Each structure stands twice: as structure tokens, then as C-alpha cells.
mmCIF file of C-alpha atoms in Angstrom:
data_model
loop_
_atom_site.group_PDB
_atom_site.id
_atom_site.type_symbol
_atom_site.label_atom_id
_atom_site.label_comp_id
_atom_site.label_asym_id
_atom_site.label_seq_id
_atom_site.Cartn_x
_atom_site.Cartn_y
_atom_site.Cartn_z
ATOM 1 C CA MET A 1 36.475 -8.865 -3.734
ATOM 2 C CA ALA A 2 34.129 -6.321 -2.427
ATOM 3 C CA THR A 3 30.578 -7.113 -1.477
ATOM 4 C CA PRO A 4 27.794 -4.642 -2.256
ATOM 5 C CA THR A 5 25.819 -3.236 0.787
ATOM 6 C CA THR A 6 23.520 -1.359 1.725
ATOM 7 C CA SER A 7 23.279 1.919 3.123
ATOM 8 C CA ILE A 8 20.444 2.799 5.349
ATOM 9 C CA ASP A 9 20.227 6.820 6.188
ATOM 10 C CA SER A 10 20.231 6.905 9.989
ATOM 11 C CA SER A 11 17.270 9.498 9.499
ATOM 12 C CA THR A 12 15.289 6.737 8.281
ATOM 13 C CA VAL A 13 16.150 4.441 11.088
ATOM 14 C CA GLY A 14 15.750 6.772 13.534
ATOM 15 C CA ARG A 15 12.170 7.939 11.728
ATOM 16 C CA LEU A 16 11.465 4.624 11.550
ATOM 17 C CA ALA A 17 11.748 3.536 15.211
ATOM 18 C CA ARG A 18 9.637 6.144 15.975
ATOM 19 C CA PHE A 19 6.659 5.333 13.878
ATOM 20 C CA VAL A 20 7.152 2.305 15.905
ATOM 21 C CA THR A 21 6.949 3.629 19.746
ATOM 22 C CA VAL A 22 3.988 5.988 18.328
ATOM 23 C CA GLY A 23 2.502 2.924 17.380
ATOM 24 C CA ALA A 24 3.253 0.645 19.850
ATOM 25 C CA SER A 25 1.961 3.245 22.224
ATOM 26 C CA ALA A 26 -1.436 3.561 20.138
ATOM 27 C CA ALA A 27 -1.828 -0.091 19.489
ATOM 28 C CA ALA A 28 -1.952 -0.071 23.690
ATOM 29 C CA ILE A 29 -4.529 2.528 23.032
ATOM 30 C CA GLN A 30 -6.910 1.215 20.897
ATOM 31 C CA THR A 31 -6.939 -2.482 21.697
ATOM 32 C CA ALA A 32 -8.216 -0.846 24.909
ATOM 33 C CA LEU A 33 -10.598 1.271 23.999
ATOM 34 C CA LEU A 34 -11.757 -1.917 21.540
ATOM 35 C CA TRP A 35 -11.780 -3.673 24.800
ATOM 36 C CA ALA A 36 -13.877 -0.921 26.501
ATOM 37 C CA PHE A 37 -16.494 -0.272 23.756
ATOM 38 C CA VAL A 38 -17.478 -4.369 23.489
ATOM 39 C CA GLU A 39 -17.020 -5.274 27.669
ATOM 40 C CA PHE A 40 -19.138 -2.434 28.591
ATOM 41 C CA GLY A 41 -20.312 -0.798 25.701
ATOM 42 C CA GLY A 42 -21.968 -3.821 24.128
ATOM 43 C CA LEU A 43 -20.669 -3.619 20.735
ATOM 44 C CA ASN A 44 -19.750 -5.818 18.026
ATOM 45 C CA TYR A 45 -15.872 -6.363 18.325
ATOM 46 C CA LEU A 46 -15.262 -5.254 14.727
ATOM 47 C CA VAL A 47 -17.607 -2.079 15.071
ATOM 48 C CA GLY A 48 -15.836 -1.364 18.361
ATOM 49 C CA ALA A 49 -12.501 -1.969 16.183
ATOM 50 C CA ALA A 50 -13.291 0.600 13.619
ATOM 51 C CA ILE A 51 -14.524 3.141 15.990
ATOM 52 C CA ALA A 52 -11.247 2.545 18.088
ATOM 53 C CA ILE A 53 -9.146 2.829 14.769
ATOM 54 C CA GLU A 54 -10.589 6.371 14.015
ATOM 55 C CA ILE A 55 -9.428 7.456 17.049
ATOM 56 C CA THR A 56 -6.023 6.359 17.246
ATOM 57 C CA ILE A 57 -5.791 7.631 13.622
ATOM 58 C CA VAL A 58 -6.282 11.432 15.121
ATOM 59 C CA LEU A 59 -3.932 10.250 17.745
ATOM 60 C CA GLN A 60 -1.167 8.976 15.596
ATOM 61 C CA TYR A 61 -1.305 11.709 13.606
ATOM 62 C CA VAL A 62 -0.305 14.324 16.312
ATOM 63 C CA ALA A 63 1.964 12.310 17.738
ATOM 64 C CA ASN A 64 4.040 11.354 14.481
ATOM 65 C CA ASN A 65 3.338 15.194 13.587
ATOM 66 C CA ALA A 66 5.192 16.611 16.110
ATOM 67 C CA TRP A 67 8.205 13.987 16.934
ATOM 68 C CA THR A 68 8.178 11.045 14.029
ATOM 69 C CA PHE A 69 7.825 13.863 10.771
ATOM 70 C CA SER A 70 9.015 16.436 12.585
ATOM 71 C CA ALA A 71 11.833 17.623 10.166
ATOM 72 C CA SER A 72 8.945 18.066 7.781
ATOM 73 C CA GLN A 73 6.437 18.789 10.165
ATOM 74 C CA HIS A 74 3.441 20.450 9.531
ATOM 75 C CA THR A 75 2.703 23.760 11.302
ATOM 76 C CA GLY A 76 0.518 26.192 9.390
ATOM 77 C CA ARG A 77 -3.296 25.844 9.948
ATOM 78 C CA GLY A 78 -4.089 24.616 6.433
ATOM 79 C CA GLU A 79 -1.400 22.249 6.215
ATOM 80 C CA TYR A 80 -1.908 20.959 9.787
ATOM 81 C CA LEU A 81 -5.817 20.093 8.286
ATOM 82 C CA ARG A 82 -4.748 18.957 4.864
ATOM 83 C CA GLY A 83 -2.149 16.889 6.631
ATOM 84 C CA LEU A 84 -4.760 15.110 8.835
ATOM 85 C CA PHE A 85 -6.930 14.799 5.993
ATOM 86 C CA ARG A 86 -4.124 12.944 3.940
ATOM 87 C CA THR A 87 -3.510 10.678 7.079
ATOM 88 C CA ASN A 88 -7.000 9.631 7.144
ATOM 89 C CA VAL A 89 -6.986 8.714 3.899
ATOM 90 C CA VAL A 90 -3.721 6.397 4.490
ATOM 91 C CA ARG A 91 -4.972 5.028 7.488
ATOM 92 C CA GLY A 92 -8.832 4.743 6.778
ATOM 93 C CA SER A 93 -7.741 2.645 3.882
ATOM 94 C CA ALA A 94 -5.836 0.442 6.343
ATOM 95 C CA ILE A 95 -9.524 -0.005 8.153
ATOM 96 C CA PRO A 96 -10.528 -3.015 5.803
ATOM 97 C CA ILE A 97 -6.955 -4.212 6.036
ATOM 98 C CA GLN A 98 -7.201 -4.094 9.544
ATOM 99 C CA LEU A 99 -10.808 -5.030 10.329
ATOM 100 C CA GLY A 100 -9.981 -8.226 7.786
ATOM 101 C CA LEU A 101 -7.874 -9.391 9.379
ATOM 102 C CA LEU A 102 -8.899 -9.429 12.551
ATOM 103 C CA ALA A 103 -12.179 -11.185 11.664
ATOM 104 C CA GLY A 104 -9.914 -13.906 10.380
ATOM 105 C CA PHE A 105 -7.817 -14.168 13.406
ATOM 106 C CA VAL A 106 -11.123 -14.411 15.520
ATOM 107 C CA GLN A 107 -13.308 -16.809 13.495
ATOM 108 C CA TRP A 108 -10.659 -18.521 11.273
ATOM 109 C CA VAL A 109 -7.683 -19.083 14.115
ATOM 110 C CA GLY A 110 -9.666 -18.658 17.058
ATOM 111 C CA LEU A 111 -7.971 -16.053 18.719
ATOM 112 C CA ALA A 112 -9.689 -13.643 21.100
ATOM 113 C CA TYR A 113 -10.645 -10.407 19.756
ATOM 114 C CA VAL A 114 -7.788 -8.602 21.425
ATOM 115 C CA VAL A 115 -5.124 -10.582 20.793
ATOM 116 C CA ALA A 116 -6.262 -10.719 17.224
ATOM 117 C CA ASN A 117 -6.476 -6.857 16.786
ATOM 118 C CA LEU A 118 -2.542 -6.700 18.089
ATOM 119 C CA CYS A 119 -1.745 -8.777 15.478
ATOM 120 C CA ALA A 120 -3.853 -6.827 12.492
ATOM 121 C CA ILE A 121 -2.250 -4.003 13.882
ATOM 122 C CA LEU A 122 1.130 -5.735 13.336
ATOM 123 C CA VAL A 123 0.267 -6.634 10.323
ATOM 124 C CA SER A 124 -1.237 -3.463 8.535
ATOM 125 C CA GLY A 125 1.567 -1.744 9.973
ATOM 126 C CA VAL A 126 3.899 -1.954 7.448
ATOM 127 C CA TYR A 127 0.906 -0.431 4.869
ATOM 128 C CA ARG A 128 0.546 2.499 6.740
ATOM 129 C CA TYR A 129 4.296 3.445 7.222
ATOM 130 C CA LEU A 130 5.173 3.590 3.626
ATOM 131 C CA LEU A 131 2.178 5.633 2.963
ATOM 132 C CA ASP A 132 2.051 8.299 5.287
ATOM 133 C CA ALA A 133 5.886 8.659 5.027
ATOM 134 C CA ARG A 134 5.482 8.312 1.061
ATOM 135 C CA TRP A 135 2.554 10.962 0.708
ATOM 136 C CA THR A 136 1.072 12.262 3.913
ATOM 137 C CA TRP A 137 5.014 13.814 5.037
ATOM 138 C CA GLN A 138 6.270 13.832 1.589
#
């Protein structure tokens, strides 16, 4: 008897790998910015995280548009700005999720804010990928 198999399109796997690569780079940048805002800027870790998140939202859009979603790349000025707006809506909607997880990991689990931030990025990353793939670069 034949067993059913699931087939995942190779372009989807490649796109997901590129998304993860961009996301990992952005996570490193975001965490470095968070650390700098807290340690040198004297900001509360949640305020520093919110600022770092917004900076990396823009950086990720540029990288994802050029590389991850190059097949549906936004090239015209209006299309590019519309895509930037959409990714800000998607990723902006994930900010409360990420900040809530960050606060929970710090306050309830006792993780250092830098480690907690990386954990929060991982958990909220699935949400961001699904919305970006289905709406920002439809």
C-alpha cells in the first residue's frame, strides 16, 4: 500500500531558508542595538527593544525584498513604499508579541534580557514569516 507523501515546493524551502538567514542577521543586529541602547543609552530594556525592532524592520524589508522574495520583488517607488508599509503592519503587529515574550522571559523565567530577546525573536518569527509571505509579498 502506498503511503501518502507531502511535497514541499523547492522554491518555498529556498525562500524560507533565505528568510531565516535574513532574520538571523537581523536578530543579531537587533540584539546588539538593544544591548547598546540599554548599556550605553540607559534605556529600559523594553523601550530599547521597541526601538531596535523598528530599525531592523526596515533593514529586513530591504534584504527580504531584494533576496528572499526576489521573484515578487517590489521595484517601483509606489510598490516599494506600499510593501514597506505592509511589512511594518505585519511586523508592527508582532511587536507586542515579542515585547510580551521578552518581558515574560526576563521577569518570570529569569533570563538575561539579551538571551530573552533572542528567544522572543525565535518564537515570534513564525508569525512574521507567515504574514509576510502571504500578505507583504503576495
